[in-house]
Coordinates of C-alpha atoms in Angstrom, one line a residue:
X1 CA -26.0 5.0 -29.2
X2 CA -23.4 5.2 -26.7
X3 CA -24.6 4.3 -22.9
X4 CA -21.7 7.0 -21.6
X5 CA -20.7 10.0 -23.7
X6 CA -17.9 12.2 -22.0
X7 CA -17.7 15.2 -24.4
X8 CA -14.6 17.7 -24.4
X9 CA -12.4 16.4 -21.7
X10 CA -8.7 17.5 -21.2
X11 CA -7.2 13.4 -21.9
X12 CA -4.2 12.1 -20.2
X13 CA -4.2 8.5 -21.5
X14 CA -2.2 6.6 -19.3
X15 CA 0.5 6.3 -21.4
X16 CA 3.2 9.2 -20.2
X17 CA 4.2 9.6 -24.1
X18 CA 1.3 12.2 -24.9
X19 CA 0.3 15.7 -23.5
X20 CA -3.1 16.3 -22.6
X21 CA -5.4 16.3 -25.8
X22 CA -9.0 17.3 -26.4
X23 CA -11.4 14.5 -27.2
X24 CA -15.0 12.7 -27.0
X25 CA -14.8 9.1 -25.2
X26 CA -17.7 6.9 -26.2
X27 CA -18.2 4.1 -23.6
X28 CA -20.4 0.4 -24.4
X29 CA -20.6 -2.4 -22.2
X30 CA -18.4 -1.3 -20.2
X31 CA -15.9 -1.0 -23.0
X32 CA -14.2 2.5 -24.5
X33 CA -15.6 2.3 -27.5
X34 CA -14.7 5.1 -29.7
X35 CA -12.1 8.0 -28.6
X36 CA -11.9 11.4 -30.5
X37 CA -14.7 13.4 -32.1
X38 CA -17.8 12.4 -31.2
X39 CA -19.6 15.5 -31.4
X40 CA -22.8 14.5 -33.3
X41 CA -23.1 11.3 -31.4
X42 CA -25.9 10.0 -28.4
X43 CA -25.5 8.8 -25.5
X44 CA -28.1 7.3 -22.7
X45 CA -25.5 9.3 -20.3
X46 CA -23.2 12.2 -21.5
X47 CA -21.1 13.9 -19.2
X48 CA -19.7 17.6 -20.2
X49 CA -16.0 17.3 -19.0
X50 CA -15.0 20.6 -21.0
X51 CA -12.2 22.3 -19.1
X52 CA -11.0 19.2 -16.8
X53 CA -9.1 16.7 -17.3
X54 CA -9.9 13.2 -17.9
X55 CA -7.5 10.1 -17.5
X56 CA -7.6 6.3 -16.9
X57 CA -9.1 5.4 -13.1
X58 CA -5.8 5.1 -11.1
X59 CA -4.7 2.1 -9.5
X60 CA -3.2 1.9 -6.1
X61 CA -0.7 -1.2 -6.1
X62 CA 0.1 -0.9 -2.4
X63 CA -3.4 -1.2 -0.4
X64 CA -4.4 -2.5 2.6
X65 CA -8.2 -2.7 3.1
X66 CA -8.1 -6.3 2.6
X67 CA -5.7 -6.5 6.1
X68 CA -7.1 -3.9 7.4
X69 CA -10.2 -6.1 6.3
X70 CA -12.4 -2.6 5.5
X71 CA -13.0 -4.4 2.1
X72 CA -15.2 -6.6 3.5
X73 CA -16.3 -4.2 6.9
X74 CA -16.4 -1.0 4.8
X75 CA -17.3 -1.9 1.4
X76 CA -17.9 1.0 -0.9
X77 CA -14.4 2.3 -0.1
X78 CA -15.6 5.7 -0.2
X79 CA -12.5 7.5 1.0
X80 CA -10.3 6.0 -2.4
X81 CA -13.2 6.5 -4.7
X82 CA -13.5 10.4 -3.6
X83 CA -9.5 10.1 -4.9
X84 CA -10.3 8.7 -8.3
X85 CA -9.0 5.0 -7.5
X86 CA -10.4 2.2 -9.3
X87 CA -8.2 -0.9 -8.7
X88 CA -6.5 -1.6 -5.9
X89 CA -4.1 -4.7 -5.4
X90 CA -4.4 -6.2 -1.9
X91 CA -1.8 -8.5 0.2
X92 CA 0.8 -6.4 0.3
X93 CA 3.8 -6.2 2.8
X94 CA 3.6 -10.0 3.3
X95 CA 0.2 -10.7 4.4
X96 CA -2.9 -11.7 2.3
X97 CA -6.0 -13.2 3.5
X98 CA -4.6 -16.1 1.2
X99 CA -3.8 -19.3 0.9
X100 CA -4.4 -20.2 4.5
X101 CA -3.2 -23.4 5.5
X102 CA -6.0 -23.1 7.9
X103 CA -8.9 -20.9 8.4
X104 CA -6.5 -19.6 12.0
X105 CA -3.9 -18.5 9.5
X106 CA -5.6 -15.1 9.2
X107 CA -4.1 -14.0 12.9
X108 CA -1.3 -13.0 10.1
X109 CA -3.2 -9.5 10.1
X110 CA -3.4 -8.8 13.8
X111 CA -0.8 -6.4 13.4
X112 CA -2.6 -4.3 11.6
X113 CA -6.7 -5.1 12.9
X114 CA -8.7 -7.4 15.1
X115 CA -9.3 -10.8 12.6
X116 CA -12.3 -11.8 14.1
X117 CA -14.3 -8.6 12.4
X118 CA -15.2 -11.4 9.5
X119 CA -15.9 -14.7 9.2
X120 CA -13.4 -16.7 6.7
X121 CA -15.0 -19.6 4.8
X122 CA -11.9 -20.0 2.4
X123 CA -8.2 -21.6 2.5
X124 CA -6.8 -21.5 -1.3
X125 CA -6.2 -18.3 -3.4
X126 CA -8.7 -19.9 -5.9
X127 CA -11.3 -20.0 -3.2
X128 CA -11.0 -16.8 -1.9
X129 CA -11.1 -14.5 -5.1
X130 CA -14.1 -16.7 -6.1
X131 CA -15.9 -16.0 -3.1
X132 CA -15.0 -12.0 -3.8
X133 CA -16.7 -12.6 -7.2
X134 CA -19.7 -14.6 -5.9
X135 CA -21.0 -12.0 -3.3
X136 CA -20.8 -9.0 -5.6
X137 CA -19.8 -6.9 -3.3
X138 CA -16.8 -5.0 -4.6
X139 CA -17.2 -1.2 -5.3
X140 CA -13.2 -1.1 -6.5
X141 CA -11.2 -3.7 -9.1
X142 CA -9.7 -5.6 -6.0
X143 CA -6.3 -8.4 -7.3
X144 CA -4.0 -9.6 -4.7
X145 CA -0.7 -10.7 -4.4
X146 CA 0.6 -13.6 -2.1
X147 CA 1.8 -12.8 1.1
X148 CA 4.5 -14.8 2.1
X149 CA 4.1 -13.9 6.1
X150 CA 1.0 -15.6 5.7
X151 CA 2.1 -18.6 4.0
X152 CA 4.6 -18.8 7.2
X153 CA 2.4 -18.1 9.9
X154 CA 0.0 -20.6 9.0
X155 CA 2.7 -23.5 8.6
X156 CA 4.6 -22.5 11.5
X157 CA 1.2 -21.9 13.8
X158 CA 2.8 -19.2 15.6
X159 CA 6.3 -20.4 15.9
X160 CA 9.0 -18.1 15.0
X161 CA 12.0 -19.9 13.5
X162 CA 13.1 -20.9 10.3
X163 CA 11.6 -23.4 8.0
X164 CA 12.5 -27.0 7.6
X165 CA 13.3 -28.3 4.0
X166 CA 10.3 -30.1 4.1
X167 CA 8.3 -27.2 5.2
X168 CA 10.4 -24.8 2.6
X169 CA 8.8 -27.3 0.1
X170 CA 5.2 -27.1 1.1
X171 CA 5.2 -23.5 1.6
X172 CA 6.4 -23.5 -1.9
X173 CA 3.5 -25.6 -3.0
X174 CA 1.4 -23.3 -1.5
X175 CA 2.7 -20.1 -3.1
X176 CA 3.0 -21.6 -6.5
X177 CA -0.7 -22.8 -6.8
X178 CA -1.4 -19.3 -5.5
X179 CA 0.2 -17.9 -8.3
X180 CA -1.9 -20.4 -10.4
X181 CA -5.0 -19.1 -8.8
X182 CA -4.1 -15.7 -10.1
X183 CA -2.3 -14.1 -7.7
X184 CA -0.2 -10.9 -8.9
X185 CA 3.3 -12.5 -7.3
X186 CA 4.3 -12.6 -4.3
X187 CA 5.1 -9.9 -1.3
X188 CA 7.3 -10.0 1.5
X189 CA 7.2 -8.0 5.0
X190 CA 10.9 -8.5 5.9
X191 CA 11.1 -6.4 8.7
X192 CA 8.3 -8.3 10.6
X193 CA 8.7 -11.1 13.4
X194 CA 7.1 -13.7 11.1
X195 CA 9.5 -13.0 8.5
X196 CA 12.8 -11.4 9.6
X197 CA 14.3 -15.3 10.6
X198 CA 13.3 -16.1 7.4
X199 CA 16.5 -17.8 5.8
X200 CA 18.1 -16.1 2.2
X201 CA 18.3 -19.8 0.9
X202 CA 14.5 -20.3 1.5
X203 CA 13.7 -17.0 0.0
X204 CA 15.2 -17.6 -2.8
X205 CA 13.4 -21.3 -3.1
X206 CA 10.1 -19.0 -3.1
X207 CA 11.1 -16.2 -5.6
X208 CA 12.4 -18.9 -8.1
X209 CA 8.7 -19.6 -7.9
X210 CA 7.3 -16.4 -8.9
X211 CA 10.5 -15.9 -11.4
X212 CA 8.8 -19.3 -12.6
X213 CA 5.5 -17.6 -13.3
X214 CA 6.7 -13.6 -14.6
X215 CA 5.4 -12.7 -11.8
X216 CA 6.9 -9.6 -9.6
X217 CA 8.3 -9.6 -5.8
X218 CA 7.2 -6.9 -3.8
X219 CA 9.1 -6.3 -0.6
X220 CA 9.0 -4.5 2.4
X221 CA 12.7 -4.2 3.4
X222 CA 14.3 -5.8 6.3
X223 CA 15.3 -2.6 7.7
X224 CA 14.2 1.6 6.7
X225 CA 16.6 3.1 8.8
X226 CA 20.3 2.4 9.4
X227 CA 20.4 -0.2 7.6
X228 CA 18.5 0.8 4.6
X229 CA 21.3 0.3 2.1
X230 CA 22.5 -3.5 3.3
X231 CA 18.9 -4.1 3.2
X232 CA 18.3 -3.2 -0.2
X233 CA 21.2 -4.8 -1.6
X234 CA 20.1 -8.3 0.1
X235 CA 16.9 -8.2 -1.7
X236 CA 18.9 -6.8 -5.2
X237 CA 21.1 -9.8 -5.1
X238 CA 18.2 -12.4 -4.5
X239 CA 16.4 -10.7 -7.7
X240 CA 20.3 -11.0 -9.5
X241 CA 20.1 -14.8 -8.4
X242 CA 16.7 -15.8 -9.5
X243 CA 15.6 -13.4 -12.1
X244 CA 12.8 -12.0 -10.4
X245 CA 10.8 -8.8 -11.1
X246 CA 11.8 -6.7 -7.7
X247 CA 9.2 -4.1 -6.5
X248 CA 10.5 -2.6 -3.3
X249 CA 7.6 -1.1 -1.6
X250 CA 7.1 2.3 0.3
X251 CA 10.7 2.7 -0.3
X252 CA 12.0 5.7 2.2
X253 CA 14.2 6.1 5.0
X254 CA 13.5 6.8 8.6
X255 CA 15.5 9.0 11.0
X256 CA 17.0 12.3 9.9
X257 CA 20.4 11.0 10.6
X258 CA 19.8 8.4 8.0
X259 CA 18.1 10.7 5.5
X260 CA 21.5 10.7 3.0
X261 CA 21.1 7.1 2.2
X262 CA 17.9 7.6 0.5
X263 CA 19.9 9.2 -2.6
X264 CA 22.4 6.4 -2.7
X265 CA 19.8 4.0 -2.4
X266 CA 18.6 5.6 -6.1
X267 CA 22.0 5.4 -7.2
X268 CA 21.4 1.3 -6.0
X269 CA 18.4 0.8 -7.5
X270 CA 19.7 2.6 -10.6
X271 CA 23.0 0.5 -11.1
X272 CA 21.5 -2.7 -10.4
X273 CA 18.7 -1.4 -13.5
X274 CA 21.7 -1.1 -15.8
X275 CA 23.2 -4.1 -15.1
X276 CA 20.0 -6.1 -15.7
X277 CA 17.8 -6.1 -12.7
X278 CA 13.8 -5.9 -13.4
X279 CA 13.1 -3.3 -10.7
X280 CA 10.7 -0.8 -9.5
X281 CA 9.6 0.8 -6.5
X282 CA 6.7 2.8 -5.3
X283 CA 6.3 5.9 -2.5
X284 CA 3.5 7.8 -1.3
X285 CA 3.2 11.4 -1.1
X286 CA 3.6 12.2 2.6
X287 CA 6.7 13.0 4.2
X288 CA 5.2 11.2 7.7
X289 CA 4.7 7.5 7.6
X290 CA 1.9 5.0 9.8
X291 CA 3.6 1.9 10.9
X292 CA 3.5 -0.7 13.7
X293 CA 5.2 0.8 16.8
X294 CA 7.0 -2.9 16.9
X295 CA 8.7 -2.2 13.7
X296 CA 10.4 0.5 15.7
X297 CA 12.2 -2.3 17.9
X298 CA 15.7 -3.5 16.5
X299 CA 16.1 -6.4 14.5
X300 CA 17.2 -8.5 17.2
X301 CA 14.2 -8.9 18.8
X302 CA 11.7 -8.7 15.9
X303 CA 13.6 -12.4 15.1
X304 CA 11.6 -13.6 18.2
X305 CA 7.7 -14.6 17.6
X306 CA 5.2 -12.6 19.7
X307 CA 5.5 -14.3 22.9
X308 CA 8.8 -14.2 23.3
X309 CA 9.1 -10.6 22.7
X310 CA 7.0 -9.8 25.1
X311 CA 9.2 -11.7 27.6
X312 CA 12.4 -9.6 26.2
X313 CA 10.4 -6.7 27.2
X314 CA 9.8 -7.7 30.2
X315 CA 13.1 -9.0 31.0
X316 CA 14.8 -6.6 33.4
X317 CA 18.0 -7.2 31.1
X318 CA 17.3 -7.3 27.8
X319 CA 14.4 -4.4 28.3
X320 CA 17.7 -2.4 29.4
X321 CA 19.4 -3.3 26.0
X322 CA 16.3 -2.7 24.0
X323 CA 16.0 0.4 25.5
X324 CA 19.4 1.8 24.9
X325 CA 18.7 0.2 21.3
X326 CA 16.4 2.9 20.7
X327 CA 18.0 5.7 22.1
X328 CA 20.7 4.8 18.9
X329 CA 18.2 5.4 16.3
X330 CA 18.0 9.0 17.4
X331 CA 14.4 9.6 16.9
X332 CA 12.3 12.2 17.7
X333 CA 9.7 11.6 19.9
X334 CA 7.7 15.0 19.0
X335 CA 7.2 13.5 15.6
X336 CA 5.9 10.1 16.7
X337 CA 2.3 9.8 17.4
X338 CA 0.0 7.1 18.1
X339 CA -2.8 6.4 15.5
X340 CA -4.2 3.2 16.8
X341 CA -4.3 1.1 19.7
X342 CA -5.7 -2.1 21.2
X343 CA -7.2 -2.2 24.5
X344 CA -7.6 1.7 26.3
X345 CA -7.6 4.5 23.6
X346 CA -6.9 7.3 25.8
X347 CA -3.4 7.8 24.1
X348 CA -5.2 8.3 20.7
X349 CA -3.2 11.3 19.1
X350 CA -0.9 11.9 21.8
X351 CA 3.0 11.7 20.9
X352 CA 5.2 9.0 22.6
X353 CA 6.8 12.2 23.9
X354 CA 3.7 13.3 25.8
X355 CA 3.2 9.8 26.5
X356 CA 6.4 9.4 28.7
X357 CA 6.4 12.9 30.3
X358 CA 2.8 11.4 31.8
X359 CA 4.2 8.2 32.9
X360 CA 7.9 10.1 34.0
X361 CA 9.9 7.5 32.2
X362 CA 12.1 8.2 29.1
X363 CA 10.7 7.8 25.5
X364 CA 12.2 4.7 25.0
X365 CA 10.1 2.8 28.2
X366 CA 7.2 4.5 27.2
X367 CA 7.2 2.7 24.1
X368 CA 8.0 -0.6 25.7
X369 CA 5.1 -0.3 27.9
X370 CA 2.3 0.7 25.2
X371 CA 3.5 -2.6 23.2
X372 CA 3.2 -4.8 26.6
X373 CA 0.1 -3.1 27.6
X374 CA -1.3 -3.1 24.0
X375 CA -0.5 -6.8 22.9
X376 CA 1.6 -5.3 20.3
X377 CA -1.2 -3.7 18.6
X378 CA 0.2 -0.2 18.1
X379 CA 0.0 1.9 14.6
X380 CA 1.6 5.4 15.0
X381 CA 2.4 8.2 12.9
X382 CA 5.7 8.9 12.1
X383 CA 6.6 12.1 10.9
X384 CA 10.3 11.3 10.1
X385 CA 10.7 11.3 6.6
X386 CA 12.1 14.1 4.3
X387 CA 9.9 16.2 2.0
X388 CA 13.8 16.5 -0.4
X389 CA 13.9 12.4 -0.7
X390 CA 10.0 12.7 -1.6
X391 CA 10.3 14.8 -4.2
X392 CA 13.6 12.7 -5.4
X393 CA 11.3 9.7 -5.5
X394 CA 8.7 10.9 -6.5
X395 CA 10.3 12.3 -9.8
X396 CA 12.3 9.3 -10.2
X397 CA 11.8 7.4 -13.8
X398 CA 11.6 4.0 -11.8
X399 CA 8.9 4.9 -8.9
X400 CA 4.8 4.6 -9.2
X401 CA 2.6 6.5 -6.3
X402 CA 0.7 3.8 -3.9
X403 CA -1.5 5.2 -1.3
X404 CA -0.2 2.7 1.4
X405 CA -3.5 2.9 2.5
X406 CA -7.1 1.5 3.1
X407 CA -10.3 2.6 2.1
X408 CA -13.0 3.8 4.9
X409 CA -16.1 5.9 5.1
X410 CA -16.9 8.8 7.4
X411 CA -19.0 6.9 9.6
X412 CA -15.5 5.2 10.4
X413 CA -14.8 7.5 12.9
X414 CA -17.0 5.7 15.6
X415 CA -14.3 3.2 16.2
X416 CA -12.3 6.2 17.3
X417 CA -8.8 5.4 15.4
X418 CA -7.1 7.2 13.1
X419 CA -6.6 6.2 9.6
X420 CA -3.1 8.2 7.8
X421 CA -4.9 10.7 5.7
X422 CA -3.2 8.8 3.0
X423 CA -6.7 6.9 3.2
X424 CA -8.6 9.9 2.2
X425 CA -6.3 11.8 0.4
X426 CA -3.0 10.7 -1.0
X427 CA -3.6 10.9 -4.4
X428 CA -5.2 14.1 -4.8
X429 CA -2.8 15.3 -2.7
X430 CA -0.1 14.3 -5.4
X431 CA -1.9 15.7 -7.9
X432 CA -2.3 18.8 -6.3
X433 CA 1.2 19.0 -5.4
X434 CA 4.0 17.7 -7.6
X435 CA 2.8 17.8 -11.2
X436 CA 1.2 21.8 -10.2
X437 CA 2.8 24.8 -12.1
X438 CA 2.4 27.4 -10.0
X439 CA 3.7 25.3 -7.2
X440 CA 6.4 22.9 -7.0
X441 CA 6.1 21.6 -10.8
X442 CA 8.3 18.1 -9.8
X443 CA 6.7 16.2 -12.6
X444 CA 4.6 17.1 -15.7
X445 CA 1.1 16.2 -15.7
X446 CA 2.0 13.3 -18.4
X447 CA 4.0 11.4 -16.1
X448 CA 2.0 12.3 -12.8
X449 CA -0.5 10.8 -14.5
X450 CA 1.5 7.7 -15.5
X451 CA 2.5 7.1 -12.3
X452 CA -0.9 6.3 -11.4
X453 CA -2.5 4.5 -14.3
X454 CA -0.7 2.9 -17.1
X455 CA 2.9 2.5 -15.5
X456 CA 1.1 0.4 -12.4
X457 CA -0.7 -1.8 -14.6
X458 CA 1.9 -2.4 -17.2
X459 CA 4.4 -3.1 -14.0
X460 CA 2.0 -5.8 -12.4
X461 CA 0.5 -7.2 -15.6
X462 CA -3.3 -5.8 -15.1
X463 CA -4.7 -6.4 -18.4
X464 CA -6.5 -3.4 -20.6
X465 CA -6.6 -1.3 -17.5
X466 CA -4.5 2.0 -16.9
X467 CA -5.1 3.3 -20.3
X468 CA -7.4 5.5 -22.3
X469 CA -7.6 3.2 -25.7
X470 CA -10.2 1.6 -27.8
X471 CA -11.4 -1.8 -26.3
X472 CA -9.6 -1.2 -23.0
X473 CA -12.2 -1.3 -20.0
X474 CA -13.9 1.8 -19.0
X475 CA -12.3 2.8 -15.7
X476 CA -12.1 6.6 -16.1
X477 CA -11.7 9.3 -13.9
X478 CA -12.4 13.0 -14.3
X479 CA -10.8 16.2 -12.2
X480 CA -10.6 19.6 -12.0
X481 CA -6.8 20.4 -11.7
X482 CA -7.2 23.4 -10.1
X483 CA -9.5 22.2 -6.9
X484 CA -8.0 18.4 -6.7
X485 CA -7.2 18.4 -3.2
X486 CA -6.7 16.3 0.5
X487 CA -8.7 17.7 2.9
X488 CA -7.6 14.9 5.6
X489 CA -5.2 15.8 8.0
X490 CA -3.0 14.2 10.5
X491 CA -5.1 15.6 13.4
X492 CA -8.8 15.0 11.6
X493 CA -8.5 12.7 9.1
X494 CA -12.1 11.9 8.3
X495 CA -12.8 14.0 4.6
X496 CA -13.0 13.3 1.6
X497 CA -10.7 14.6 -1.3
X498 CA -12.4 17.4 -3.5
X499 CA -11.7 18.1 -7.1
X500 CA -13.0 15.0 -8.2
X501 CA -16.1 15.2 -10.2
X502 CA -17.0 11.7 -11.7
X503 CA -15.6 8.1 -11.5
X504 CA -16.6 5.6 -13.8
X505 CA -16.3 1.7 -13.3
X506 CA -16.3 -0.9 -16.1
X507 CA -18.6 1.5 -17.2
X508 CA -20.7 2.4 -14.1
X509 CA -20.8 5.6 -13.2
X510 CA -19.6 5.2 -9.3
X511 CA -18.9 8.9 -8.1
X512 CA -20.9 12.1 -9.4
X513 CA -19.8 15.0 -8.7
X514 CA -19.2 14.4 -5.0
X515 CA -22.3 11.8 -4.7
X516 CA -21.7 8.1 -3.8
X517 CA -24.0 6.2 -7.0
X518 CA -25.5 2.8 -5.5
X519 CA -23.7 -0.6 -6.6
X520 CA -20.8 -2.7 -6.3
X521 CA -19.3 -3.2 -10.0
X522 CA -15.6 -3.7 -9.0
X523 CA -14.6 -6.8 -10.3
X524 CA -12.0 -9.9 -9.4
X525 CA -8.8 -9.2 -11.1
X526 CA -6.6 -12.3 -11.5
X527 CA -2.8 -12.5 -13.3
X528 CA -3.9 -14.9 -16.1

C-alpha cells in the first residue's frame, strides 16, 4: 500500500526530452515509488489528477526570503507554495545570512529589510543550516549559496574599500569552508556599494575557490543599463580565467535606450558557450523589475560605503553631478514607483514622478532626497524592461525562470509595503503565459516545465530533485493548465495564484486544493 496514490495525471517529468504522458505515481516515505499503471493499487491517500497536469515541485534558484528574512518571520511561505514551489535556494545577489565573521555581519541585508526582525545565534555556514534543520521549521526545501557581500561586510565592518592580501586570504578561508558546509557556490551583487570596489584580482582569488569545489558563480552584474555588455564580458572573462560555472542572475537590461543590448548580450553569452564557458542565466517573467532605488545611482558613487554617499548627496557639488548623472540614463519617471520605504510611508505606490511634482524639484532630486531621508532604504518598481527581450530570454536554450522573490502571507499586508507580485505569482504567471497555445505559445509545455524543475536542479547540483523518476524525492506539484494564473498585481499584490490544486513535499501533502495543510517538512539542502 502506497501512502500517496496520484491516479491519471497529465506528467511532465522534469526532464524537457518527453511530452506530457498519462500515468499513476505511487509515493512511500517520501520517495516516488512506482510511476505508470497503478490502477489496481491502494493508497492511505489517492489523489484523482485526471485531466491536469502533474510535474516535479519547481524550484526557484533566485530567492530572497532568507534577506528579506520572511523565512524565518513568515514561515509557511504561503505566497510560493500557492505557485507550486518547493525548493528555493537563498543568498542570492551577494548576501547570505552566512558565514558571518560576526553576529553584526547580518547589517549585509539592510538593503533589502530591517536585521533586527530576528535574532542570530550562528557565524559558520555549518552552523546556520544546522540550526534551519534543528527547529523544523521549514515549509519549502531551503539550500543557500555564499554571498560574497556578506563575507566583505563583515571583514571590512562597514568600510568600503578594497581588500588587503591578507584579508583577500581570510575572506577566502571563509568562503571555501562555506562551500564545505554545503553551500551551492558562491554569489556576487556587483552593482552594490559593498561590492562594486571589489578588485578583478581578488575576485578571481574567490571564484578559483568555488571552481575548486564544481561549484557555480552567480552574479548580479556590475551594471543593467548602459553598460550591460562591458559588464557581462568582465564577469565572462573571469569564468574564461578560472573555470568557473557562471550563472548571471536576473539578466535584463534597464532603460528603453539600452533595450538593443539585450539581444547582443545572447549573442555574448552564446559565443562564450561555444568557445567553452559553463554558463547559464535565469529571468523572471515580468517586464517591470523591484530594486534598490540606490542601484539607480551611477557607479561612481555606489564605490563609496553608506556614509560617504550620503555626504556625496549632500554635497552641493557632487549632488549637482549625480544629478545630471541621472538625467543621462534617460529614465522614465512614470514607470518608477516606490514599493518600500524606511521611515514615513506616505510615498507607498506613488511614482518618483508624482513624488517630485509634490516637492517642485526635478525627478532626479526627488530621488536624492527619498535615499537621504530614507537611510538608503528604498525598493521601487521599475517598469523599464521589454516584454520582446522577455520573451527572447525566456525562450532562450540557456535561461531557467527564478521568481526573484520572497515568500509572504496575506496577513503581510499589515506592514503596509509592497512585495513585486513576482512573490505571489511569477510562476503561474509563466505558465499561464509563455508555454499557452491559444496565447503567445513562446515555449512548449516540455521545456516550460524544464525551466522550472529539472534544468534548475541539474544546473546547481540539487540531488534527486526536479524530476519525476523512481527513487527521486516526492516533491510534486499538480495544475490545471487552463486556470494557472497571478492574481497579484503591481497595485494590490496581496493574492494568491489559482490553478494550483495540490503540492506535495517529501511526500507531505502541503497545499490541497487551495487549503494551507499544517507542518513544516521542507528540508536542509546542502551541495555534498
Amino acid at each position: 500500500m502506497y501512502e500517496i496514490l496520484i491516479k491519471g495525471g497529465t506528467i511532465f517529468d522534469g526532464t524537457g526530452k518527453r511530452d506530457g504522458f498519462v500515468a499513476d505515481i505511487g509515493i512511500t516515505g517520501g520517495i516516488i515509488s512506482d510511476i505508470g499503471n497503478l490502477k489496481n493499487s491502494s493508497a492511505k491517500k489517492i489523489i484523482n489528477a485526471e485531466g491536469f497536469y502533474l510535474s516535479p515541485g519547481f524550484i526557484d534558484i533566485l530567492n530572497h526570503s532568507d534577506t528579506y528574512l520572511t523565512l524565518f518571520t513568515v514561515p509557511q511561505q504561503n505566497s510560493l507554495i500557492s505557485q507550486g514551489i518547493t525548493t528555493i535556494i537563498g543568498g542570492n545577489c551577494g548576501t547570505s545570512l552566512a558565514p558571518l565573521v560576526s553576529s553584526g555581519a547580518i547589517r549585509s541585508v539592510q538593503k533589502w529589510t530591517d536585521p533586527f526582525q530576528i535574532n542570530v545565534d550562528w557565524l559558520k555556514m555549518s552552523e546556520f543550516l544546522n540550526l534551519l534543520k534543528t527547529k523544523k521549521q521549514l515549509a519549502l526545501n531551503f539550500g543557500t549559496l555564499t554571498g560574497y557581500s556578506t563575507i566583505r561586510n563583515g571583514i571590512l565592518k562597514g568600510e568600503q574599500r578594497k581588500l588587503t592580501d591578507q584579508e583577500i586570504e581570510m575572506a577566502g578561508l571563509l568562503l571555501d569552508q562555506s562551500q564545505k558546509d554545503g553551500a551551492f557556490g558562491i554569489s556576487s551583487g556587483l552593482s552594490y556599494p559593498s561590492e562594486n570596489i571589489a578588485s578583478y584580482e581578488e575576485l578571481k582569488h574567490m571564484l578559483s575557490i568555488v571552481a575548486k569545489h564544481n561549484n557555480i558563480f552567480s552574479v548580479h552584474l556590475r551594471n543593467e543599463s548602459d553598460k550591460l555588455l562591458d559588464s557581462l564580458e568582465e564577469v565572462i572573462n573571469i569564468a574564461r580565467e578560472t573555470g568557473v560555472k557562471i550563472h548571471i542572475a536576473h539578466l535584463k537590461v534597464i532603460g528603453q535606450n539600452n533595450w538593443d543590448k539585450f539581444k547582443i548580450a545572447l549573442d555574448k553569452i552564446e559565443k562564450a558557450k561555444n568557445q567553452g564557458v559553463d554558463i547559464t542565466f535565469d529571468i523572471f517573467p515580468y517586464a517591470s523589475n523591484g530594486m534598490t532605488l540606490y542601484s539607480l545611482l551611477p557607479d561612481w558613487v555606489k564605490r563609496a560605503n553608506k556614509d560617504e554617499i550620503k555626504k556625496i548627496l549632500q554635497n552641493e557639488d557632487t549632488r549637482k553631478r549625480v544629478e545630471m548623472d541621472l538625467k543621462d540614463m534617460n529614465l522614465n519617471y512614470k514607470k518608477i514607483t516606490i514599493a518600500s520605504l524606511s521611515g514615513d510611508k506616505i510615498f507607498l505606490g506613488k511614482t518618483i514622478d508624482d513624488i517630485a511634482k509634490n516637492w517642485t524639484v526635478s525627478e532626479e532630486i526627488a530621488i536624492i532626497n527619498l535615499l537621504l531621508a530614507s537611510n538608503m532604504r528604498v525598493i521601487v518598481f521599475a517598469h523599464i524592461l521589454s516584454e520582446e527581450n522577455l520573451q527572447s530570454g525566456i525562450k532562450h536554450p540557456l535561461s531557467i525562470i527564478s521568481s526573484d522573490g520572497a515568500g509572504y502571507d496575506l496577513e503581510y499586508k499589515k506592514n503596509k509595503d509592497m512585495p513585486h507580485p513576482r512573490a505571489f505569482g511569477a510562476f503561474a504567471r509563466y505558465l499561464r503565459k509563455y508555454p499557452n497555445p491559444e496565447k503567445e505559445n513562446i515555449i512548449s509545455y516540455k521545456e516550460a516545465i524544464y525551466k522550472i524543475t529539472g534544468y534548475p536542479a541539474e544546473r546547481f547540483k540539487i540531488k534527486r530533485r526536479g524530476k519525476i523518476q523512481k527513487s527521486y524525492f516526492a516533491d510534486i506539484t499538480i495544475f490545471d493548465p487552463k486556470k494557472i494564473e497571478e492574481i497579484a498585481t503591481f497595485e494590490d499584490p496581496y493574492h494568491y495564484s489559482i490553478g494550483i490544486l495540490n503540492v506535495i513535499m517529501n511526500g507531505n501533502i502541503i497545499y490541497d486544493n487551495g487549503k494551507y495543510e499544517k507542518g513544516y517538512y521542507g528540508n536542509v539542502l546542502k551541495n555534498e
